[in-house]
Structure formats: structure tokens, C-alpha cells
Coordinates of C-alpha atoms in Angstrom, one line a residue:
X1 CA 30.2 26.9 14.5
X2 CA 30.0 26.4 10.7
X3 CA 29.2 29.4 8.5
X4 CA 27.8 27.4 5.6
X5 CA 26.7 23.7 5.2
X6 CA 25.9 21.7 2.1
X7 CA 23.1 19.1 2.5
X8 CA 24.0 16.1 0.4
X9 CA 20.4 14.8 0.3
X10 CA 16.9 15.5 -0.8
X11 CA 13.3 15.5 0.4
X12 CA 12.1 15.9 4.0
X13 CA 15.5 15.3 5.7
X14 CA 17.2 18.0 3.7
X15 CA 14.4 20.4 4.6
X16 CA 14.7 19.3 8.2
X17 CA 18.5 20.0 8.3
X18 CA 18.0 23.4 6.7
X19 CA 15.5 24.4 9.4
X20 CA 18.0 23.8 12.2
X21 CA 20.7 25.6 10.2
X22 CA 18.5 28.6 9.8
X23 CA 17.7 28.7 13.5
X24 CA 21.5 28.7 14.2
X25 CA 22.3 31.4 11.6
X26 CA 24.1 28.9 9.3
X27 CA 23.8 29.4 5.5
X28 CA 22.7 26.4 3.5
X29 CA 23.4 24.8 0.2
X30 CA 21.1 22.3 -1.5
X31 CA 21.7 20.0 -4.4
X32 CA 19.0 18.8 -6.7
X33 CA 18.4 16.5 -9.7
X34 CA 16.7 17.8 -12.8
X35 CA 13.3 16.5 -11.5
X36 CA 13.7 18.0 -8.0
X37 CA 14.2 21.7 -9.1
X38 CA 11.0 22.9 -7.4
X39 CA 11.2 20.6 -4.4
X40 CA 10.9 22.2 -0.9
X41 CA 14.5 21.5 0.1
X42 CA 15.6 23.5 -3.0
X43 CA 13.5 26.6 -2.4
X44 CA 14.3 26.7 1.3
X45 CA 18.1 26.8 0.9
X46 CA 20.2 29.9 0.5
X47 CA 21.9 28.4 -2.5
X48 CA 21.0 25.4 -4.8
X49 CA 22.9 23.6 -7.5
X50 CA 21.8 21.0 -10.0
X51 CA 23.8 17.8 -9.5
X52 CA 22.6 15.7 -12.4
X53 CA 19.9 13.6 -14.0
X54 CA 17.0 12.0 -12.1
X55 CA 18.4 8.6 -11.1
X56 CA 20.4 8.7 -7.9
X57 CA 23.4 7.2 -9.6
X58 CA 23.4 10.2 -11.9
X59 CA 22.8 12.8 -9.2
X60 CA 22.7 12.3 -5.4
X61 CA 25.4 9.6 -5.5
X62 CA 27.9 11.5 -7.6
X63 CA 30.6 12.1 -4.9
X64 CA 32.9 14.1 -7.2
X65 CA 30.2 16.5 -8.3
X66 CA 28.9 17.0 -4.8
X67 CA 32.4 17.9 -3.6
X68 CA 32.9 20.2 -6.5
X69 CA 29.7 22.1 -5.5
X70 CA 30.9 22.2 -1.9
X71 CA 34.1 23.8 -3.0
X72 CA 32.3 26.2 -5.4
X73 CA 29.9 27.3 -2.7
X74 CA 32.6 27.5 -0.1
X75 CA 30.7 25.2 2.3
X76 CA 32.5 24.4 5.5
X77 CA 30.8 21.1 6.1
X78 CA 28.5 18.5 4.5
X79 CA 25.5 17.0 6.2
X80 CA 24.6 13.6 4.5
X81 CA 21.1 13.2 6.0
X82 CA 20.1 9.5 5.9
X83 CA 20.2 7.0 3.1
X84 CA 22.1 7.9 -0.1
X85 CA 25.7 8.7 0.9
X86 CA 25.1 8.9 4.6
X87 CA 26.9 5.7 5.4
X88 CA 29.3 5.7 2.6
X89 CA 32.8 5.5 4.0
X90 CA 34.4 6.6 0.7
X91 CA 32.3 9.8 0.8
X92 CA 33.3 10.5 4.4
X93 CA 37.0 9.9 3.5
X94 CA 36.8 12.1 0.4
X95 CA 35.3 14.9 2.5
X96 CA 38.2 14.6 4.9
X97 CA 40.7 14.7 2.1
X98 CA 39.0 17.8 0.6
X99 CA 39.2 19.6 4.0
X100 CA 35.4 19.6 4.3
X101 CA 33.9 18.4 7.6
X102 CA 31.7 15.4 7.2
X103 CA 28.9 15.7 9.8
X104 CA 29.0 12.1 11.0
X105 CA 31.5 9.5 12.3
X106 CA 35.0 9.0 10.9
X107 CA 35.2 7.1 7.7
X108 CA 36.9 4.1 9.3
X109 CA 34.1 3.7 11.8
X110 CA 31.5 3.8 9.0
X111 CA 33.5 1.2 7.1
X112 CA 33.7 -1.2 10.1
X113 CA 30.0 -0.8 11.0
X114 CA 28.8 -0.9 7.4
X115 CA 29.6 -4.6 7.3
X116 CA 27.1 -6.5 9.4
X117 CA 29.5 -9.4 9.8
X118 CA 32.3 -7.2 11.0
X119 CA 30.0 -5.1 13.3
X120 CA 28.6 -8.4 14.7
X121 CA 32.1 -9.5 15.6
X122 CA 33.0 -6.1 17.1
X123 CA 29.9 -6.0 19.3
X124 CA 30.5 -9.6 20.5
X125 CA 34.0 -8.5 21.6
X126 CA 32.5 -5.5 23.4
X127 CA 30.3 -7.7 25.4
X128 CA 27.0 -6.7 23.7
X129 CA 24.6 -9.6 23.2
X130 CA 24.3 -10.8 19.6
X131 CA 21.8 -13.1 17.9
X132 CA 23.1 -16.8 17.7
X133 CA 24.5 -17.2 14.2
X134 CA 27.8 -17.1 12.2
X135 CA 30.3 -14.2 11.9
X136 CA 31.9 -14.9 8.5
X137 CA 30.7 -14.8 4.9
X138 CA 29.2 -18.0 3.5
X139 CA 30.9 -19.6 0.5
X140 CA 27.8 -21.1 -1.1
X141 CA 24.3 -22.4 -0.6
X142 CA 25.7 -25.8 0.6
X143 CA 27.6 -24.1 3.4
X144 CA 24.6 -22.0 4.3
X145 CA 22.4 -25.1 4.6
X146 CA 25.0 -26.9 6.7
X147 CA 25.2 -23.9 9.1
X148 CA 21.5 -23.6 9.2
X149 CA 21.2 -27.2 10.3
X150 CA 23.6 -26.5 13.1
X151 CA 21.9 -23.4 14.3
X152 CA 18.4 -24.8 13.7
X153 CA 15.7 -23.5 11.4
X154 CA 14.1 -21.0 10.9
X155 CA 17.1 -18.8 10.1
X156 CA 17.4 -15.3 8.7
X157 CA 19.6 -15.1 5.6
X158 CA 21.2 -11.7 5.5
X159 CA 23.4 -9.6 3.2
X160 CA 26.4 -8.3 5.1
X161 CA 26.3 -4.9 3.3
X162 CA 22.5 -4.8 3.2
X163 CA 19.9 -2.4 4.4
X164 CA 16.2 -1.6 4.0
X165 CA 15.3 -5.3 3.9
X166 CA 17.2 -5.9 0.7
X167 CA 19.1 -9.2 0.7
X168 CA 17.1 -10.5 3.8
X169 CA 14.9 -13.5 3.9
X170 CA 13.6 -16.0 6.5
X171 CA 14.4 -19.5 5.5
X172 CA 12.2 -22.2 7.1
X173 CA 13.8 -25.4 5.8
X174 CA 16.7 -26.8 3.7
X175 CA 14.6 -27.1 0.5
X176 CA 14.2 -23.3 0.5
X177 CA 17.9 -22.5 1.1
X178 CA 19.5 -22.8 -2.4
X179 CA 17.0 -20.6 -4.1
X180 CA 17.0 -18.1 -1.3
X181 CA 20.7 -17.9 -1.1
X182 CA 21.3 -17.4 -4.8
X183 CA 18.5 -14.9 -5.1
X184 CA 19.6 -12.8 -2.2
X185 CA 23.2 -12.9 -3.0
X186 CA 22.5 -11.5 -6.5
X187 CA 20.3 -8.8 -5.1
X188 CA 22.9 -7.8 -2.5
X189 CA 25.6 -7.7 -5.2
X190 CA 23.4 -5.6 -7.5
X191 CA 22.3 -3.1 -4.9
X192 CA 25.4 -2.9 -2.7
X193 CA 28.3 -4.2 -4.8
X194 CA 28.9 -6.9 -2.2
X195 CA 27.2 -10.3 -2.3
X196 CA 28.5 -11.6 1.1
X197 CA 25.8 -13.5 3.0
X198 CA 25.6 -14.8 6.5
X199 CA 22.8 -16.3 8.7
X200 CA 21.4 -15.8 12.1
X201 CA 18.8 -17.7 14.2
X202 CA 15.3 -16.2 13.8
X203 CA 14.1 -14.6 17.0
X204 CA 10.4 -15.6 17.1
X205 CA 8.0 -12.6 17.3
X206 CA 10.6 -10.1 18.3
X207 CA 10.3 -6.4 18.9
X208 CA 12.6 -4.0 17.0
X209 CA 13.9 -1.5 19.6
X210 CA 16.7 0.9 19.0
X211 CA 18.8 3.2 21.3
X212 CA 19.8 6.7 20.2
X213 CA 23.3 7.7 21.2
X214 CA 25.4 10.9 20.9
X215 CA 29.2 10.9 21.3
X216 CA 31.6 13.8 21.1
X217 CA 35.4 13.9 20.3
X218 CA 36.3 14.0 24.0
X219 CA 35.2 10.6 25.1
X220 CA 31.7 11.6 26.3
X221 CA 28.9 9.3 25.2
X222 CA 25.2 9.4 26.2
X223 CA 22.1 7.5 25.2
X224 CA 18.7 9.3 24.7
X225 CA 16.5 6.3 25.4
X226 CA 14.8 3.9 23.1
X227 CA 12.4 4.0 20.1
X228 CA 10.2 1.0 19.3
X229 CA 10.1 0.4 15.5
X230 CA 8.4 -3.0 15.3
X231 CA 5.5 -2.0 12.9
X232 CA 7.2 -2.8 9.6
X233 CA 6.3 -3.9 6.1
X234 CA 8.9 -5.7 4.0
X235 CA 11.4 -5.2 6.8
X236 CA 11.0 -1.4 6.5
X237 CA 9.6 0.6 9.4
X238 CA 6.3 2.5 9.1
X239 CA 5.3 3.3 12.7
X240 CA 7.8 4.3 15.4
X241 CA 7.2 5.4 19.0
X242 CA 9.1 6.5 22.0
X243 CA 9.3 5.3 24.7
X244 CA 8.5 1.6 24.1
X245 CA 5.4 0.4 25.8
X246 CA 7.1 -3.0 26.3
X247 CA 10.3 -2.2 28.2
X248 CA 10.6 -2.1 32.0
X249 CA 13.1 0.3 33.6
X250 CA 15.6 -2.4 34.3
X251 CA 15.7 -3.6 30.7
X252 CA 15.7 0.0 29.4
X253 CA 18.7 0.8 31.5
X254 CA 20.6 -2.3 30.5
X255 CA 20.0 -1.6 26.8
X256 CA 21.1 2.0 27.2
X257 CA 24.3 0.9 28.9
X258 CA 25.0 -1.7 26.2
X259 CA 24.5 0.9 23.4
X260 CA 26.9 3.3 25.1
X261 CA 29.4 0.5 25.5
X262 CA 29.0 -0.5 21.9
X263 CA 29.6 3.1 20.7
X264 CA 32.7 3.6 23.0
X265 CA 34.2 0.3 21.8
X266 CA 34.6 1.6 18.3
X267 CA 35.5 5.2 19.1
X268 CA 32.2 6.5 17.8
X269 CA 31.6 10.2 17.2
X270 CA 28.4 12.1 16.4
X271 CA 24.8 10.8 16.4
X272 CA 24.2 7.0 15.9
X273 CA 21.7 4.3 16.7
X274 CA 22.2 0.8 18.1
X275 CA 19.4 -1.5 16.9
X276 CA 18.3 -4.5 18.9
X277 CA 15.8 -7.4 18.7
X278 CA 14.0 -8.0 21.9
X279 CA 12.3 -11.4 22.6
X280 CA 9.3 -12.3 24.7
X281 CA 11.4 -12.6 27.8
X282 CA 13.0 -9.2 27.4
X283 CA 16.3 -10.6 26.3
X284 CA 17.9 -8.2 23.7
X285 CA 20.3 -8.9 20.9
X286 CA 22.4 -6.5 18.8
X287 CA 21.0 -6.2 15.3
X288 CA 23.0 -3.5 13.6
X289 CA 24.4 0.0 14.0
X290 CA 23.2 2.9 11.9
X291 CA 26.1 5.4 11.7
X292 CA 23.8 8.4 10.8
X293 CA 20.7 10.2 11.8
X294 CA 17.6 8.0 11.6
X295 CA 14.3 8.8 9.9
X296 CA 12.6 8.4 13.3
X297 CA 14.9 10.8 15.2
X298 CA 11.9 13.1 15.5
X299 CA 10.2 11.2 18.3
X300 CA 13.3 11.2 20.4
X301 CA 13.5 15.0 19.9
X302 CA 9.8 15.3 21.0
X303 CA 10.2 13.5 24.3
X304 CA 13.7 14.8 25.2
X305 CA 13.4 18.4 24.0
X306 CA 16.7 18.1 22.2
X307 CA 17.4 19.1 18.6
X308 CA 19.5 16.1 17.3
X309 CA 20.6 17.9 14.1
X310 CA 21.9 20.8 16.3
X311 CA 23.8 18.3 18.4
X312 CA 25.3 16.8 15.3
X313 CA 26.5 20.2 14.1
X314 CA 27.9 21.1 17.5
X315 CA 29.8 17.8 17.8
X316 CA 31.1 18.0 14.2
X317 CA 32.3 21.6 14.9
X318 CA 34.5 20.3 17.7
X319 CA 32.3 21.1 20.7
X320 CA 31.8 18.7 23.6
X321 CA 28.4 17.6 24.8
X322 CA 27.0 20.2 27.2
X323 CA 25.0 17.6 29.2
X324 CA 25.6 14.2 30.8
X325 CA 23.6 11.0 31.1
X326 CA 21.9 12.1 34.3
X327 CA 20.6 15.3 32.5
X328 CA 18.6 13.3 29.9
X329 CA 14.9 13.3 30.7
X330 CA 11.8 12.0 29.0
X331 CA 8.5 13.7 28.9
X332 CA 5.3 12.2 27.4
X333 CA 5.0 9.8 24.5
X334 CA 5.6 10.4 20.8
X335 CA 4.6 8.4 17.7
X336 CA 5.8 8.9 14.1
X337 CA 4.2 7.4 11.0
X338 CA 5.8 7.4 7.6
X339 CA 3.5 8.5 4.7
X340 CA 4.4 6.7 1.5
X341 CA 3.2 7.3 -2.0
X342 CA 2.2 3.7 -2.5
X343 CA -0.8 1.4 -2.8
X344 CA -1.8 0.6 0.8
X345 CA -2.7 -3.0 -0.1
X346 CA 0.2 -4.0 -2.4
X347 CA 2.8 -1.6 -1.1
X348 CA 3.7 -0.8 -4.7
X349 CA 4.8 2.8 -5.4
X350 CA 2.2 5.3 -6.7
X351 CA 4.0 8.1 -8.6
X352 CA 2.0 11.1 -10.0
X353 CA 1.1 14.7 -9.3
X354 CA -0.3 15.7 -5.9
X355 CA -3.4 17.6 -6.8
X356 CA -4.4 18.4 -3.2
X357 CA -2.5 18.3 0.0
X358 CA -4.2 19.3 3.3
X359 CA -2.3 18.5 6.5
X360 CA -3.8 18.6 10.0
X361 CA -2.7 21.1 12.6
X362 CA -3.1 21.3 16.3
X363 CA -1.5 20.7 19.7
X364 CA 1.2 18.0 19.7
X365 CA 1.3 17.7 15.8
X366 CA 4.5 18.0 13.8
X367 CA 5.1 17.5 10.1
X368 CA 8.2 16.7 8.0
X369 CA 7.3 17.2 4.4
X370 CA 9.1 16.3 1.1
X371 CA 6.3 17.6 -1.1
X372 CA 3.8 20.4 -1.6
X373 CA 0.5 20.7 -3.5
X374 CA 1.4 20.3 -7.1
X375 CA 4.5 18.2 -6.5
X376 CA 5.3 15.5 -8.9
X377 CA 6.1 12.2 -7.1
X378 CA 8.5 10.4 -9.4
X379 CA 9.5 6.7 -9.5
X380 CA 13.2 7.6 -9.1
X381 CA 13.4 7.9 -5.3
X382 CA 12.1 6.3 -2.1
X383 CA 8.3 6.7 -2.0
X384 CA 8.2 8.4 1.5
X385 CA 6.7 11.8 1.0
X386 CA 6.1 12.9 4.6
X387 CA 6.3 12.1 8.2
X388 CA 3.5 12.8 10.7
X389 CA 4.7 13.1 14.3
X390 CA 2.4 13.4 17.3
X391 CA 3.1 13.8 21.0
X392 CA 0.8 13.3 24.0
X393 CA 1.2 13.3 27.8
X394 CA 1.0 9.5 27.6
X395 CA 0.7 6.8 24.9
X396 CA -3.1 6.8 25.0
X397 CA -3.3 10.5 24.2
X398 CA -0.7 10.2 21.5
X399 CA -2.7 7.4 19.8
X400 CA -5.9 9.5 20.0
X401 CA -4.2 12.5 18.5
X402 CA -2.7 10.4 15.7
X403 CA -6.0 8.9 14.8
X404 CA -7.6 12.4 14.6
X405 CA -4.7 13.7 12.5
X406 CA -4.7 10.8 10.1
X407 CA -8.5 11.3 9.6
X408 CA -7.9 14.9 8.6
X409 CA -4.9 14.2 6.4
X410 CA -5.7 14.6 2.7
X411 CA -3.6 13.7 -0.3
X412 CA -5.1 13.5 -3.7
X413 CA -3.7 12.6 -7.1
X414 CA -1.7 9.6 -5.8
X415 CA -2.4 6.7 -3.6
X416 CA -0.8 6.7 -0.1
X417 CA -0.5 4.3 2.8
X418 CA -2.7 6.4 5.1
X419 CA -5.5 3.8 5.1
X420 CA -3.0 1.2 6.2
X421 CA -1.7 3.4 8.9
X422 CA -5.2 4.1 10.1
X423 CA -5.9 0.4 10.3
X424 CA -2.7 -0.2 12.3
X425 CA -3.4 2.6 14.8
X426 CA -7.1 1.6 15.2
X427 CA -6.3 -2.1 15.9
X428 CA -6.8 -3.2 19.5
X429 CA -3.5 -5.1 19.4
X430 CA -1.7 -1.8 18.7
X431 CA -3.4 0.1 21.5
X432 CA -2.6 -2.7 23.9
X433 CA 1.1 -2.6 23.0
X434 CA 1.2 -5.9 21.1
X435 CA 3.6 -4.5 18.5
X436 CA 6.0 -7.2 17.3
X437 CA 7.6 -7.2 13.9
X438 CA 5.0 -9.7 12.8
X439 CA 2.1 -7.2 13.4
X440 CA 1.4 -6.3 9.8
X441 CA 1.5 -10.0 8.6
X442 CA -0.6 -11.2 11.5
X443 CA -3.3 -8.5 11.8
X444 CA -3.4 -6.9 8.3
X445 CA -2.1 -9.1 5.6
X446 CA -3.9 -12.2 6.8
X447 CA -7.2 -10.6 5.9
X448 CA -6.3 -9.9 2.3

């Protein structure tokens, strides 16, 4: 096993990785920007190094500087967390060149799956169902309109290199296409350096359900069941649960088998997630692959009893999986909510100083924190400041515990989305399992 690991990230995920490393006796190295000097992930680590100015382009995305710190600190490996450089093929390649283990899949796999167009083609060849659409970059708005007429409106216009909802837009008719195409292509180019766009048929009122997989270097691949991530705002997840209240055992089994087949078709290694859209008839379609640890990995851990970060480290260190598919079991129900520093009505960020932070404790409650009382929430990073995870013997008990925990959660000095989360959890449609991706727009936004 590794002796020392550098965590090339910040916030709650960096703290999360450090905790597992500590439990395994592995020394840790954190990096931080000038405004993150007192952050939890910095004070928890054995060593910490400043990496640059506040903006991510001047700090957490500086590949050369991060590798320099890894060499200086004599780190054996780098864990990229999620976001930032976690799915950056160049970073993975540079780690390999420097003789530092990248805790994730090989660079060429990241590159292939980083392009949504290329990954779509790959999955289709592997026999994984894909959403009707095209599998090549559109030349211009006119070609987009022509293909949309062929597929049939509404369509989803998507950036091939996109993520987090950036470069995505539902287009209902031809009159909307030109403006939508040009605007999204520019945003994709600005954010990802790649303006390639493609379109897919919109699946009406789908559920967003993903399958967690683990794969070692010896051809062993297993899935750990599903997570339902349908409660979203602006195409970003805010509530996730495992297992899904919607799937039956047959569909669950088919999706798991498809996810394993998808991973094996590309020679995948380490932890990854295959994301699907599932329609009202339980037909499922490949959406994308995330070649990293997911924000919501916690709920899979809660119901399987596995530490996914520990599994990542073991695989990256060259160990084989020490369990097979038949050994994976599920126990109870887990729900995670993402707590954002944002206005719960507008979803606009709410930076400032946290003057009070009181978090609930009790059976079945888990916290992943990026802040502490007195922390300054800056406008430079994603506004997620914490995750609240609850587990119950069944979905009803998990929802009850979550309602109680949210009622006790106190954050002062900034606005948070806790009121919005309480509204979601309390809604009869949520308790009944009516959790499609249109939930927020249908049940919350229509009232404002």
C-alpha cells in the first residue's frame, strides 16, 4: 500500500479522502489556495502546501505546480477527488510520466470517456442502450435544426465535453435552435475549451439512475447497485438515494449487467459510474460515464458497508478485488442531500462568513463538511459546503431521519438551500417515490 498520498482537491472530498488514508496509516499531503489556508482539508493533513491564488486556474488546476509539490513531498500517489482535475486525461498522463500513481483509470480511458460523443459510440458498440440521437459533432445551427427535425422535437442540445449542466439545453422547436446552439457552443468552448455540440432525443420525465462499478487490473469488475439522482436543479443533483424506489429487481439486474459490460468494453480500472436515464416503462439509456469518485458515493457506502476510497487505493496499489459480485449485499436505505451556500429561491451563490454552524447528530446520520464555524465561503469555488447523509432500515425511516436532521441543522451568516431541501423531502410526491428529473420544476418552481 502507498506510504504517502497527495490529494489534488479541496473541500469535503479532500477531507473525506484524508480520513480513509488516516485509517489505513497512510500519510497525507494537502494543497490549498491563498484563501483556503485555514480550511478543514488543510488542517487535517500531515503536510500542506500553498498552490496559488484563489481562482482555480491559478491554483487547483495548475498541473505543473501540483506535480512539483508531489515530488517535493515524496508522495507515492495522487488522489484527484471529483471535479477539478479528476477527469483530466493530461493530468493522469503527466502523473504517469512523473512516476506518480494516479488514483483513477488510465489516461487513455479518461480521454475516450471524456467526450460524450465518443463515449456514446463506444457504449453503442458494447451493446449498451443509448438515447436516440446523433454520434458526431454538429457543424452549425442549420445542421442541428435538420437533425432535430429528423429525430423529432423536443431534443437535448449537449456539449460533447460538458459537465454539470453547462452547455446543455432542451430545445422545443426550430425557432429556438439557432440561439440555443450558438449560446451553448460558446459556453462549452469557454468552460471546456471544446465547443463540439450534438443532440439527443429528450426522454420525457425520466429518472436519473446511476450504477457504481469497481474494476481492478486483473479483469475483475463488479457493480455495487444503483443510486437515484433525479432531484436536480439546473441539471445538478441535490438529493440522491440508494437504492432507487422505482426499480424492480429485474431492471436493477439488467442495469448492473450493462454497467459492468460498459466498463469491461473499455478496459476500465478503479471506481467509476455509469449514468442512465430511465423512462416510465423502465427502459434505460446510457447517459454518460464518470471516470472518478462521485459526490454521492457516500450512500453506496452506507448500504453496502464498503469504503469506496479504500477500494480505490487498493486497486491503484495493484491489489485485486477481494470480493465478487455475489458478495455484494445491500442493507437499508440511504439518502444524501447537498448543502449549498446559495439563495434557496434563486439558486444564486451566497458567499460570506459562517457565523454559526450547528450540525445534527444521532443514529444513522453522517456528515461530510467543507467548512467550520468562522469559515469564509468565497465566490471562487463550487458553493457546496457540506453533505448530510442519513440511513434507515427502509426508505420511510431514512426520510423521517432526514427531516429531523434538516430541522436541527443551523447555518448562520450566509444563505443555504436547506429550506429548499426541506420542501423537497416534505413533499408527498417525494415520499411516494415520484422523483423524476422534472420534480423541482413541477413541484417547487411552479409556485414561485
